[in-house]
């Protein structure tokens, strides 16, 4: 059975030990290689496919990820719904490390990434509607799941997608805050818009790994990020295990 549900695993979620793995597949696309092999498995009654965004061994930095290949392959194998997990920095009060965030808006500050399928061999120019960048229905399911599990979650927030791989300056974060951003990460775009171009239902489940630059005390360390994510991603697994079995797959 081809899975209708995909999970894109972000930092600290390169494997999903709660998935009952059935098989793996390494595929190529007209856009090149996806980040990782596709890992097929079951979550309850649901067939699910897992893709590690940064590669199986976490070697791909955000600006080197082949977002087009990742989304294209998921669409090609019949996926309809994509849950993207992500680590982010917290910008606004209330966004402390460990918080869950389900963004409903995004601002794209990335550059130089292949960000569309609609550029070559077109019969006409295509502009997708992106007013609501995330699927409201899938977001609702994630939010309800988080509520059921008693998790601290921000149910509406704006994600700033920055280029990386360096973290931001304090002034850049102040600017993002003025722009209305609540959280900051490096992989939200063009992932979300490519998913929309393919008609995929896409929602993100972000875990705050650190206070964004200038918002916490001192420098941001990878140790701090990894420590916060280790517990955060355990929670993500619980959330996925609750939400996915109840998703419709048609
Ligand atoms: N900035 C950008 N991306 C991130 C951060 C951050 O502070 N933390 C985790 N991913």
PDB file of C-alpha atoms and ligand atoms in Angstrom:
ATOM      1  CA  UNK A   1       0.000   0.000   0.000  1.00  0.00           C
ATOM      2  CA  UNK A   2       1.302   3.444  -0.939  1.00  0.00           C
ATOM      3  CA  UNK A   3       1.168   5.851   1.999  1.00  0.00           C
ATOM      4  CA  UNK A   4      -0.978   8.978   1.845  1.00  0.00           C
ATOM      5  CA  UNK A   5       0.790  10.558   4.817  1.00  0.00           C
ATOM      6  CA  UNK A   6       4.390  11.742   4.978  1.00  0.00           C
ATOM      7  CA  UNK A   7       6.495  13.013   7.829  1.00  0.00           C
ATOM      8  CA  UNK A   8       9.451  15.217   7.034  1.00  0.00           C
ATOM      9  CA  UNK A   9      11.808  14.924   9.978  1.00  0.00           C
ATOM     10  CA  UNK A  10      13.876  17.958  10.893  1.00  0.00           C
ATOM     11  CA  UNK A  11      16.857  18.463  13.205  1.00  0.00           C
ATOM     12  CA  UNK A  12      16.975  15.763  15.889  1.00  0.00           C
ATOM     13  CA  UNK A  13      14.315  13.732  14.110  1.00  0.00           C
ATOM     14  CA  UNK A  14      16.405  11.863  11.531  1.00  0.00           C
ATOM     15  CA  UNK A  15      14.779   8.587  12.519  1.00  0.00           C
ATOM     16  CA  UNK A  16      11.401   7.752  13.914  1.00  0.00           C
ATOM     17  CA  UNK A  17      11.652   4.826  16.284  1.00  0.00           C
ATOM     18  CA  UNK A  18       7.896   4.803  16.903  1.00  0.00           C
ATOM     19  CA  UNK A  19       7.304   3.922  13.244  1.00  0.00           C
ATOM     20  CA  UNK A  20       6.917   0.214  12.501  1.00  0.00           C
ATOM     21  CA  UNK A  21       9.223   0.146   9.471  1.00  0.00           C
ATOM     22  CA  UNK A  22       8.212  -2.120   6.605  1.00  0.00           C
ATOM     23  CA  UNK A  23      10.751  -1.189   3.925  1.00  0.00           C
ATOM     24  CA  UNK A  24      13.015   1.490   2.488  1.00  0.00           C
ATOM     25  CA  UNK A  25      13.365   2.865  -1.005  1.00  0.00           C
ATOM     26  CA  UNK A  26      16.056   5.052  -2.566  1.00  0.00           C
ATOM     27  CA  UNK A  27      14.606   7.008  -5.473  1.00  0.00           C
ATOM     28  CA  UNK A  28      15.736   9.776  -7.768  1.00  0.00           C
ATOM     29  CA  UNK A  29      13.678  12.579  -9.301  1.00  0.00           C
ATOM     30  CA  UNK A  30      13.883  14.911 -12.318  1.00  0.00           C
ATOM     31  CA  UNK A  31      15.182  17.459  -9.771  1.00  0.00           C
ATOM     32  CA  UNK A  32      17.934  15.255  -8.353  1.00  0.00           C
ATOM     33  CA  UNK A  33      18.248  13.224  -5.182  1.00  0.00           C
ATOM     34  CA  UNK A  34      15.913  13.631  -2.204  1.00  0.00           C
ATOM     35  CA  UNK A  35      17.573  14.211   1.174  1.00  0.00           C
ATOM     36  CA  UNK A  36      17.260  10.593   2.277  1.00  0.00           C
ATOM     37  CA  UNK A  37      15.820   7.222   1.333  1.00  0.00           C
ATOM     38  CA  UNK A  38      12.097   6.913   1.879  1.00  0.00           C
ATOM     39  CA  UNK A  39      11.328   4.923   5.003  1.00  0.00           C
ATOM     40  CA  UNK A  40       7.942   3.249   4.805  1.00  0.00           C
ATOM     41  CA  UNK A  41       6.112   2.046   7.850  1.00  0.00           C
ATOM     42  CA  UNK A  42       2.952   1.972   9.899  1.00  0.00           C
ATOM     43  CA  UNK A  43       1.614   4.221  12.598  1.00  0.00           C
ATOM     44  CA  UNK A  44      -1.360   2.370  14.019  1.00  0.00           C
ATOM     45  CA  UNK A  45      -3.477   1.489  10.981  1.00  0.00           C
ATOM     46  CA  UNK A  46      -1.919   4.161   8.803  1.00  0.00           C
ATOM     47  CA  UNK A  47       0.763   3.688   6.173  1.00  0.00           C
ATOM     48  CA  UNK A  48       3.288   6.452   6.517  1.00  0.00           C
ATOM     49  CA  UNK A  49       6.467   7.464   4.746  1.00  0.00           C
ATOM     50  CA  UNK A  50       9.303   9.240   6.529  1.00  0.00           C
ATOM     51  CA  UNK A  51      11.941  11.446   4.954  1.00  0.00           C
ATOM     52  CA  UNK A  52      14.884  12.931   6.867  1.00  0.00           C
ATOM     53  CA  UNK A  53      15.172  16.533   5.659  1.00  0.00           C
ATOM     54  CA  UNK A  54      18.840  16.962   6.573  1.00  0.00           C
ATOM     55  CA  UNK A  55      19.776  13.465   5.414  1.00  0.00           C
ATOM     56  CA  UNK A  56      19.997  10.217   7.322  1.00  0.00           C
ATOM     57  CA  UNK A  57      23.130  11.363   9.130  1.00  0.00           C
ATOM     58  CA  UNK A  58      22.191  15.026   9.412  1.00  0.00           C
ATOM     59  CA  UNK A  59      24.766  16.261   6.897  1.00  0.00           C
ATOM     60  CA  UNK A  60      22.713  18.600   4.689  1.00  0.00           C
ATOM     61  CA  UNK A  61      22.603  22.247   5.773  1.00  0.00           C
ATOM     62  CA  UNK A  62      19.324  24.118   5.170  1.00  0.00           C
ATOM     63  CA  UNK A  63      20.458  25.947   2.006  1.00  0.00           C
ATOM     64  CA  UNK A  64      21.709  22.694   0.427  1.00  0.00           C
ATOM     65  CA  UNK A  65      18.534  20.690   0.924  1.00  0.00           C
ATOM     66  CA  UNK A  66      16.935  19.655  -2.349  1.00  0.00           C
ATOM     67  CA  UNK A  67      13.448  20.807  -1.400  1.00  0.00           C
ATOM     68  CA  UNK A  68      12.087  20.219  -4.897  1.00  0.00           C
ATOM     69  CA  UNK A  69      13.264  16.601  -4.974  1.00  0.00           C
ATOM     70  CA  UNK A  70      11.870  15.983  -1.477  1.00  0.00           C
ATOM     71  CA  UNK A  71       8.396  17.298  -2.250  1.00  0.00           C
ATOM     72  CA  UNK A  72       8.308  15.896  -5.768  1.00  0.00           C
ATOM     73  CA  UNK A  73       9.078  12.352  -4.639  1.00  0.00           C
ATOM     74  CA  UNK A  74       6.435  12.442  -1.906  1.00  0.00           C
ATOM     75  CA  UNK A  75       3.842  13.618  -4.402  1.00  0.00           C
ATOM     76  CA  UNK A  76       5.015  11.056  -6.957  1.00  0.00           C
ATOM     77  CA  UNK A  77       4.465   8.101  -4.609  1.00  0.00           C
ATOM     78  CA  UNK A  78       0.934   9.276  -3.831  1.00  0.00           C
ATOM     79  CA  UNK A  79       1.306  11.246  -0.609  1.00  0.00           C
ATOM     80  CA  UNK A  80      -1.539  13.687   0.085  1.00  0.00           C
ATOM     81  CA  UNK A  81      -0.708  15.047   3.545  1.00  0.00           C
ATOM     82  CA  UNK A  82       2.674  16.162   4.829  1.00  0.00           C
ATOM     83  CA  UNK A  83       3.545  16.867   8.448  1.00  0.00           C
ATOM     84  CA  UNK A  84       6.826  18.730   8.647  1.00  0.00           C
ATOM     85  CA  UNK A  85       8.725  18.804  11.917  1.00  0.00           C
ATOM     86  CA  UNK A  86      11.184  21.600  12.558  1.00  0.00           C
ATOM     87  CA  UNK A  87      13.457  23.120  15.147  1.00  0.00           C
ATOM     88  CA  UNK A  88      13.097  26.870  15.563  1.00  0.00           C
ATOM     89  CA  UNK A  89      14.318  29.772  17.639  1.00  0.00           C
ATOM     90  CA  UNK A  90      11.796  31.591  19.817  1.00  0.00           C
ATOM     91  CA  UNK A  91      11.476  35.325  19.175  1.00  0.00           C
ATOM     92  CA  UNK A  92       8.470  36.557  21.102  1.00  0.00           C
ATOM     93  CA  UNK A  93       7.565  36.313  24.800  1.00  0.00           C
ATOM     94  CA  UNK A  94       5.980  32.954  25.446  1.00  0.00           C
ATOM     95  CA  UNK A  95       8.142  31.233  22.863  1.00  0.00           C
ATOM     96  CA  UNK A  96      10.588  29.763  25.347  1.00  0.00           C
ATOM     97  CA  UNK A  97      12.615  26.634  24.560  1.00  0.00           C
ATOM     98  CA  UNK A  98      10.514  23.504  24.651  1.00  0.00           C
ATOM     99  CA  UNK A  99       7.354  25.219  23.399  1.00  0.00           C
ATOM    100  CA  UNK A 100       5.451  23.673  20.524  1.00  0.00           C
ATOM    101  CA  UNK A 101       4.375  25.976  17.725  1.00  0.00           C
ATOM    102  CA  UNK A 102       1.985  25.367  14.858  1.00  0.00           C
ATOM    103  CA  UNK A 103       2.619  28.269  12.493  1.00  0.00           C
ATOM    104  CA  UNK A 104      -0.225  29.619  10.400  1.00  0.00           C
ATOM    105  CA  UNK A 105       1.836  32.235   8.554  1.00  0.00           C
ATOM    106  CA  UNK A 106       5.333  32.456   7.147  1.00  0.00           C
ATOM    107  CA  UNK A 107       7.644  35.170   5.861  1.00  0.00           C
ATOM    108  CA  UNK A 108      10.348  34.084   3.452  1.00  0.00           C
ATOM    109  CA  UNK A 109      13.783  35.672   3.942  1.00  0.00           C
ATOM    110  CA  UNK A 110      15.666  32.928   2.084  1.00  0.00           C
ATOM    111  CA  UNK A 111      17.444  33.516  -1.205  1.00  0.00           C
ATOM    112  CA  UNK A 112      19.057  31.547  -4.005  1.00  0.00           C
ATOM    113  CA  UNK A 113      17.075  28.359  -3.383  1.00  0.00           C
ATOM    114  CA  UNK A 114      15.219  26.523  -6.148  1.00  0.00           C
ATOM    115  CA  UNK A 115      11.799  27.585  -5.017  1.00  0.00           C
ATOM    116  CA  UNK A 116       9.316  26.596  -7.717  1.00  0.00           C
ATOM    117  CA  UNK A 117       8.280  23.793 -10.039  1.00  0.00           C
ATOM    118  CA  UNK A 118       6.701  26.375 -12.340  1.00  0.00           C
ATOM    119  CA  UNK A 119       9.621  27.785 -14.290  1.00  0.00           C
ATOM    120  CA  UNK A 120      10.531  25.558 -17.253  1.00  0.00           C
ATOM    121  CA  UNK A 121       8.514  24.324 -20.236  1.00  0.00           C
ATOM    122  CA  UNK A 122       5.443  26.248 -19.183  1.00  0.00           C
ATOM    123  CA  UNK A 123       2.411  26.576 -21.390  1.00  0.00           C
ATOM    124  CA  UNK A 124       1.354  29.523 -19.233  1.00  0.00           C
ATOM    125  CA  UNK A 125       2.688  31.336 -16.176  1.00  0.00           C
ATOM    126  CA  UNK A 126       1.279  29.909 -12.942  1.00  0.00           C
ATOM    127  CA  UNK A 127       0.822  31.693  -9.617  1.00  0.00           C
ATOM    128  CA  UNK A 128      -0.399  29.618  -6.690  1.00  0.00           C
ATOM    129  CA  UNK A 129      -2.556  31.136  -3.972  1.00  0.00           C
ATOM    130  CA  UNK A 130      -0.519  31.204  -0.767  1.00  0.00           C
ATOM    131  CA  UNK A 131      -2.678  33.413   1.438  1.00  0.00           C
ATOM    132  CA  UNK A 132      -2.862  30.586   3.979  1.00  0.00           C
ATOM    133  CA  UNK A 133       0.477  28.795   3.597  1.00  0.00           C
ATOM    134  CA  UNK A 134      -0.403  25.858   5.853  1.00  0.00           C
ATOM    135  CA  UNK A 135      -3.330  23.449   5.545  1.00  0.00           C
ATOM    136  CA  UNK A 136      -5.954  24.597   8.093  1.00  0.00           C
ATOM    137  CA  UNK A 137      -7.451  21.106   8.490  1.00  0.00           C
ATOM    138  CA  UNK A 138      -4.131  19.414   9.173  1.00  0.00           C
ATOM    139  CA  UNK A 139      -3.154  22.220  11.563  1.00  0.00           C
ATOM    140  CA  UNK A 140      -6.431  21.695  13.414  1.00  0.00           C
ATOM    141  CA  UNK A 141      -5.630  18.010  13.863  1.00  0.00           C
ATOM    142  CA  UNK A 142      -2.155  18.750  15.210  1.00  0.00           C
ATOM    143  CA  UNK A 143      -3.432  21.437  17.550  1.00  0.00           C
ATOM    144  CA  UNK A 144      -6.191  19.187  18.877  1.00  0.00           C
ATOM    145  CA  UNK A 145      -3.659  16.393  19.385  1.00  0.00           C
ATOM    146  CA  UNK A 146      -1.375  18.709  21.340  1.00  0.00           C
ATOM    147  CA  UNK A 147      -4.311  19.868  23.487  1.00  0.00           C
ATOM    148  CA  UNK A 148      -5.347  16.275  24.169  1.00  0.00           C
ATOM    149  CA  UNK A 149      -1.821  15.493  25.334  1.00  0.00           C
ATOM    150  CA  UNK A 150      -1.664  18.588  27.529  1.00  0.00           C
ATOM    151  CA  UNK A 151       1.290  20.059  25.645  1.00  0.00           C
ATOM    152  CA  UNK A 152       2.196  23.736  25.852  1.00  0.00           C
ATOM    153  CA  UNK A 153       1.641  24.940  22.322  1.00  0.00           C
ATOM    154  CA  UNK A 154       1.279  28.180  20.374  1.00  0.00           C
ATOM    155  CA  UNK A 155      -1.586  27.599  18.034  1.00  0.00           C
ATOM    156  CA  UNK A 156      -1.143  30.605  15.788  1.00  0.00           C
ATOM    157  CA  UNK A 157       2.178  32.165  14.949  1.00  0.00           C
ATOM    158  CA  UNK A 158       4.336  33.470  12.139  1.00  0.00           C
ATOM    159  CA  UNK A 159       7.467  31.618  11.068  1.00  0.00           C
ATOM    160  CA  UNK A 160      10.420  33.553   9.676  1.00  0.00           C
ATOM    161  CA  UNK A 161      12.356  31.433   7.187  1.00  0.00           C
ATOM    162  CA  UNK A 162      15.976  32.579   7.169  1.00  0.00           C
ATOM    163  CA  UNK A 163      18.809  31.480   4.937  1.00  0.00           C
ATOM    164  CA  UNK A 164      21.309  30.076   7.423  1.00  0.00           C
ATOM    165  CA  UNK A 165      23.313  28.097   8.047  1.00  0.00           C
ATOM    166  CA  UNK A 166      24.534  30.733  10.474  1.00  0.00           C
ATOM    167  CA  UNK A 167      22.166  31.871  13.171  1.00  0.00           C
ATOM    168  CA  UNK A 168      20.864  35.439  13.052  1.00  0.00           C
ATOM    169  CA  UNK A 169      22.261  38.604  14.564  1.00  0.00           C
ATOM    170  CA  UNK A 170      20.358  40.260  17.403  1.00  0.00           C
ATOM    171  CA  UNK A 171      19.452  43.120  15.046  1.00  0.00           C
ATOM    172  CA  UNK A 172      18.090  40.709  12.471  1.00  0.00           C
ATOM    173  CA  UNK A 173      15.893  39.132  15.127  1.00  0.00           C
ATOM    174  CA  UNK A 174      14.632  42.586  16.198  1.00  0.00           C
ATOM    175  CA  UNK A 175      13.733  43.217  12.581  1.00  0.00           C
ATOM    176  CA  UNK A 176      11.912  39.881  12.287  1.00  0.00           C
ATOM    177  CA  UNK A 177       9.986  40.712  15.440  1.00  0.00           C
ATOM    178  CA  UNK A 178       8.982  44.080  13.992  1.00  0.00           C
ATOM    179  CA  UNK A 179       7.858  42.255  10.853  1.00  0.00           C
ATOM    180  CA  UNK A 180       5.490  40.201  13.023  1.00  0.00           C
ATOM    181  CA  UNK A 181       7.454  36.958  13.290  1.00  0.00           C
ATOM    182  CA  UNK A 182       7.198  34.774  16.392  1.00  0.00           C
ATOM    183  CA  UNK A 183       9.619  31.972  15.540  1.00  0.00           C
ATOM    184  CA  UNK A 184      12.602  31.608  13.243  1.00  0.00           C
ATOM    185  CA  UNK A 185      13.915  28.613  11.337  1.00  0.00           C
ATOM    186  CA  UNK A 186      15.866  27.878   8.180  1.00  0.00           C
ATOM    187  CA  UNK A 187      13.873  25.198   6.371  1.00  0.00           C
ATOM    188  CA  UNK A 188      10.255  26.384   6.218  1.00  0.00           C
ATOM    189  CA  UNK A 189      10.710  27.786   2.730  1.00  0.00           C
ATOM    190  CA  UNK A 190      10.518  26.841  -0.052  1.00  0.00           C
ATOM    191  CA  UNK A 191       9.225  23.599   1.478  1.00  0.00           C
ATOM    192  CA  UNK A 192       5.770  25.005   2.239  1.00  0.00           C
ATOM    193  CA  UNK A 193       5.237  26.686  -1.139  1.00  0.00           C
ATOM    194  CA  UNK A 194       6.530  23.714  -3.132  1.00  0.00           C
ATOM    195  CA  UNK A 195       4.052  21.533  -1.252  1.00  0.00           C
ATOM    196  CA  UNK A 196       1.281  23.941  -2.234  1.00  0.00           C
ATOM    197  CA  UNK A 197       2.407  23.947  -5.877  1.00  0.00           C
ATOM    198  CA  UNK A 198       1.919  20.177  -5.877  1.00  0.00           C
ATOM    199  CA  UNK A 199      -1.453  20.386  -4.126  1.00  0.00           C
ATOM    200  CA  UNK A 200      -0.175  18.650  -0.982  1.00  0.00           C
ATOM    201  CA  UNK A 201      -1.789  19.347   2.377  1.00  0.00           C
ATOM    202  CA  UNK A 202       1.132  20.596   4.436  1.00  0.00           C
ATOM    203  CA  UNK A 203       1.429  21.664   8.069  1.00  0.00           C
ATOM    204  CA  UNK A 204       4.385  22.232  10.351  1.00  0.00           C
ATOM    205  CA  UNK A 205       4.987  21.176  13.894  1.00  0.00           C
ATOM    206  CA  UNK A 206       7.830  23.284  15.285  1.00  0.00           C
ATOM    207  CA  UNK A 207       9.687  22.868  18.546  1.00  0.00           C
ATOM    208  CA  UNK A 208      11.463  25.865  20.031  1.00  0.00           C
ATOM    209  CA  UNK A 209      15.072  24.818  20.553  1.00  0.00           C
ATOM    210  CA  UNK A 210      16.538  28.088  21.835  1.00  0.00           C
ATOM    211  CA  UNK A 211      15.804  31.740  22.371  1.00  0.00           C
ATOM    212  CA  UNK A 212      16.571  33.545  19.093  1.00  0.00           C
ATOM    213  CA  UNK A 213      19.675  35.771  18.973  1.00  0.00           C
ATOM    214  CA  UNK A 214      19.567  38.567  21.532  1.00  0.00           C
ATOM    215  CA  UNK A 215      16.458  37.175  23.246  1.00  0.00           C
ATOM    216  CA  UNK A 216      18.191  34.893  25.728  1.00  0.00           C
ATOM    217  CA  UNK A 217      21.270  35.193  27.899  1.00  0.00           C
ATOM    218  CA  UNK A 218      24.466  35.090  25.851  1.00  0.00           C
ATOM    219  CA  UNK A 219      25.428  33.064  22.820  1.00  0.00           C
ATOM    220  CA  UNK A 220      23.377  30.241  21.354  1.00  0.00           C
ATOM    221  CA  UNK A 221      25.139  26.891  21.514  1.00  0.00           C
ATOM    222  CA  UNK A 222      24.513  23.671  19.640  1.00  0.00           C
ATOM    223  CA  UNK A 223      24.597  21.904  23.007  1.00  0.00           C
ATOM    224  CA  UNK A 224      21.652  23.991  24.198  1.00  0.00           C
ATOM    225  CA  UNK A 225      19.759  23.402  20.943  1.00  0.00           C
ATOM    226  CA  UNK A 226      20.344  19.661  21.017  1.00  0.00           C
ATOM    227  CA  UNK A 227      19.421  19.357  24.683  1.00  0.00           C
ATOM    228  CA  UNK A 228      16.109  21.144  24.211  1.00  0.00           C
ATOM    229  CA  UNK A 229      15.339  19.229  21.061  1.00  0.00           C
ATOM    230  CA  UNK A 230      16.049  15.844  22.582  1.00  0.00           C
ATOM    231  CA  UNK A 231      13.067  16.204  24.910  1.00  0.00           C
ATOM    232  CA  UNK A 232      11.029  18.236  22.376  1.00  0.00           C
ATOM    233  CA  UNK A 233      11.308  15.591  19.693  1.00  0.00           C
ATOM    234  CA  UNK A 234      10.175  12.875  22.108  1.00  0.00           C
ATOM    235  CA  UNK A 235       7.012  14.947  22.502  1.00  0.00           C
ATOM    236  CA  UNK A 236       6.714  15.280  18.718  1.00  0.00           C
ATOM    237  CA  UNK A 237       6.769  11.496  18.431  1.00  0.00           C
ATOM    238  CA  UNK A 238       3.945  11.253  20.964  1.00  0.00           C
ATOM    239  CA  UNK A 239       1.977  13.846  19.050  1.00  0.00           C
ATOM    240  CA  UNK A 240       2.457  12.054  15.731  1.00  0.00           C
ATOM    241  CA  UNK A 241       1.438   8.754  17.298  1.00  0.00           C
ATOM    242  CA  UNK A 242      -1.773  10.381  18.509  1.00  0.00           C
ATOM    243  CA  UNK A 243      -2.674  12.407  15.406  1.00  0.00           C
ATOM    244  CA  UNK A 244      -1.715  10.180  12.494  1.00  0.00           C
ATOM    245  CA  UNK A 245      -3.860   7.119  13.200  1.00  0.00           C
ATOM    246  CA  UNK A 246      -6.933   9.381  13.153  1.00  0.00           C
ATOM    247  CA  UNK A 247      -6.155  11.125   9.841  1.00  0.00           C
ATOM    248  CA  UNK A 248      -8.309  10.378   6.819  1.00  0.00           C
ATOM    249  CA  UNK A 249      -6.246   9.025   3.974  1.00  0.00           C
ATOM    250  CA  UNK A 250      -8.478   9.584   0.956  1.00  0.00           C
TER     251      UNK A 250
HETATM  252  N1  LIG B   1      17.413  30.601  14.111  1.00  0.00           N
HETATM  253  C1  LIG B   1      17.190  29.955  12.945  1.00  0.00           C
HETATM  254  N2  LIG B   1      16.959  28.653  12.882  1.00  0.00           N
HETATM  255  C2  LIG B   1      16.920  27.951  14.034  1.00  0.00           C
HETATM  256  C3  LIG B   1      17.153  28.565  15.273  1.00  0.00           C
HETATM  257  C4  LIG B   1      17.403  29.968  15.311  1.00  0.00           C
HETATM  258  O1  LIG B   1      17.599  30.569  16.384  1.00  0.00           O
HETATM  259  N3  LIG B   1      17.078  27.588  16.217  1.00  0.00           N
HETATM  260  C5  LIG B   1      16.802  26.419  15.565  1.00  0.00           C
HETATM  261  N4  LIG B   1      16.717  26.643  14.237  1.00  0.00           N
END
